[in-house]
Amino acid sequence: MFTGLCVYVCVCVCVCVRADIDNSGFVSDFELQELFREASYSLPGYKVREIIETFIAGDTNKDEKISFDEFVSIYQELKSKEFSETFRKTISRRDGIRSFGGTSGISSEGTQHSYSDEEKVAFVNWINKALASDADCRHLLPMNPEDDSLFTSVRDGILLCKMINLSQPDTIDERVINTKKLTHFRMTENLVLALNSASAIGCTVVSIDAHHLMAGKPHLVLGLLWQIIKVGLFADIEISRNEALISLLSEGEQLDHLMSLSPEELLLRWVNYHLHNAGTTTISNFSEDIKDSRAYFHLLDQISSNEEQVFRNSVKIDMSGLNERDLERRAELMLRQASKLDCRQFVTAHDVTSGNSKLNLAFVANMFNMHSGLHKADVAKNGLDMTHIEAETNEEKTFRNWINSLGVSPYVNHLYSDLCDGLVILHLLETVKVPVKWKRVNMPPYPVLGANMKRLENCNYAVDLSKNVAHFSLVGVGGENINQGSPIHTLALVWQLMRRYTVMVLSDLGDGERIGDQIILAWVNSTLSQKRKDSQISSFKDKSISTSLPVIDLIDVIAPGTVKWDMVKRAERGVLRRDDKLENAKYAISLARKIGARVYALPDDLVEVNPKMVLTVFACLMGHGMKKANH
Ligand SMILES: *[C@@H]1O[C@H](CO)[C@@H](O)[C@H](O)[C@H]1NC(C)=O
Ligand SMILES: *[C@@H]1O[C@H](CO)[C@@H](O)[C@H](O)[C@H]1NC(C)=O
Ligand SMILES: *[C@@H]1O[C@H](CO)[C@@H](O)[C@H](O)[C@H]1NC(C)=O
């Protein structure tokens, strides 16, 4: 049996991997990835990423390490004999992974993933507050943070859908959520809607399905919720959405550099900006350095005194807590000050003194969102070219969400600058089944000298594979274009990757034939005409798509009974108003996700008939329709 082998491997190995939980749960330790790569030459990359994902999902305790128990239980889930064979071989060849002996008594069955009680408490309180006035959640809220009600409350999917909508407004058309007669089937529909929508806002859901959520698996529920909450917390920590962040520019620093920072890095900058103004020492992380509450006291003092006049008069931060010798009591005194600013969220005194970096990051992000204490006026720094700052386009955002939902590493905050070392592209190539020789790839950290050379080499390799193995059409695109973050070239490459990814599932379902636009079009037409639907499309540019009626009709054919026709706006005297088109588009996209299609497109893509995204919508529906037909 598999278990015997597994236990053998497990008891001799303890993987003490540092997981980068600050960065949406990706393993920053390239050692681990390399190890997996070596171990799994026969495993496709997406599988490896799934495994890493599972590791992260399991890593919910606060020490940021994968514990032995977690490792064992995850490992047992892998159930791949081939994998464990090669893994064992590799491990015996490598160090960097510590030996571990003596722990036994871990039953092979029923091993529980451990999870962080602190996170559960923090998320429950956050959700209770966020959804307090939502009538659809009245049967669930308030949840008791002390028991397991969170895990039972996610079962019907409503709570997750609402949290997604809150983090990224308008992601889910609430008309599509089942709120009544919650049978098992209708709850599952909600969960599928939640998962596909979470993925559309960039959450990685590769190792979670509706059954896991229905069963309330704690580590998976917490892992998903954290990703969803983080999307909301970080939404405005971005220079194009908040120009006051330019105050954080250091002397002699280029704006481009500031703009390429991740939200985590910007938050650290922000705290240090205020600490600097307070004349006190800065911090370099949200774990060790915040334990004594010193930084927080000063931060609170700064942001409260930087507030608008009204606020300044009403809130005075009491700094006397700094004299308290007991750190836990001091943290409590600090949190009482935070509550004066209505920012007491996510952390308990103990989470501060134990340096829980995930929860402290959330605490700080929320504080930033509520009272940044930065002013646009500060921005008038000499000679800054503000025209430089452009908001992300819908297309860029969709690509980025698609990439992140696949769990590639590193996390992509900025489409161009985060792709410029080629690594993400290489991961994506692997996802579309282009073999990547990872031995050829330069891994960070790059040497100080010649770092860009290393990145460029990766880009050259990525472009070479894209042209010669994937056979993408990339006339005039070179590695240097990707390396320099050229929008046109990067978009051309990423689009072809996404297109390939989208139609890949179709080739898998069919007889492996290359799927071109014509095949999808013909399928759409014939499926619609079989059921006597009068909407037909002539191409993915067909103007009739802007009404979303062809999409809604198709959904009705694939999943009869899903569409509530009284929700659908029809043309009067041949015209449909733009508002009505948008309503239909939102409805269509949420419906598609509810019936199981992982659609990344936005409602605007349908209204404006953006042929690329329209193609992905129909291709996803076709994949889904064929899957259903095959069953
Ligand atoms: C969710 O989206 C709908 C639009 O469908 C919007 O009216 C509603 O206010 C949103 N709900 C939340 C909780 O953001
Ligand atoms: C946090 O930063 C301090 C230095 O400011 C360092 O001593 C400590 O090791 C860091 N902790 C972590 C977990 O990175
Ligand atoms: C789909 O139907 C439209 C309208 O009837 C027609 O113009 C088009 O040629 C059809 N396309 C395919 C690929 O069947």
Short mmCIF file of C-alpha atoms in Angstrom, two decimals, residues 33 37 40-49 406 408 423-438 441 461 465-466 470 472 497 501 504:
data_model
loop_
_atom_site.label_atom_id
_atom_site.label_comp_id
_atom_site.label_asym_id
_atom_site.label_seq_id
_atom_site.Cartn_x
_atom_site.Cartn_y
_atom_site.Cartn_z
CA GLN A 33 10.78 24.46 -5.76
CA ARG A 37 11.56 20.05 -9.75
CA SER A 40 9.45 15.38 -10.20
CA TYR A 41 10.98 15.51 -13.61
CA SER A 42 8.04 13.50 -14.75
CA LEU A 43 5.47 15.70 -13.04
CA PRO A 44 4.13 18.65 -14.94
CA GLY A 45 4.72 22.02 -13.36
CA TYR A 46 1.13 22.72 -12.53
CA LYS A 47 1.17 19.59 -10.39
CA VAL A 48 4.22 20.81 -8.56
CA ARG A 49 2.54 24.12 -7.96
CA LEU A 406 -2.88 29.55 -11.37
CA VAL A 408 2.48 30.88 -10.22
CA LEU A 423 10.09 33.27 -14.42
CA VAL A 424 6.35 33.74 -14.47
CA ILE A 425 6.26 33.28 -18.23
CA LEU A 426 8.21 30.08 -17.90
CA HIS A 427 5.74 28.82 -15.31
CA LEU A 428 2.88 29.70 -17.62
CA LEU A 429 4.55 27.91 -20.52
CA GLU A 430 4.76 24.84 -18.38
CA THR A 431 1.10 25.18 -17.51
CA VAL A 432 0.29 24.98 -21.20
CA LYS A 433 2.42 21.86 -21.44
CA VAL A 434 5.57 23.32 -22.90
CA PRO A 435 8.44 21.48 -21.21
CA VAL A 436 10.80 23.88 -19.44
CA LYS A 437 14.32 22.80 -18.56
CA TRP A 438 14.56 24.40 -15.16
CA VAL A 441 16.76 28.94 -15.65
CA TYR A 461 14.71 31.36 -23.05
CA LEU A 465 10.21 28.38 -26.13
CA SER A 466 7.19 30.50 -26.97
CA ALA A 470 4.60 26.65 -28.39
CA PHE A 472 3.10 31.41 -30.82
CA LEU A 497 -0.57 31.93 -23.27
CA TYR A 501 -4.62 27.67 -21.72
CA MET A 504 -6.28 23.38 -23.94
#
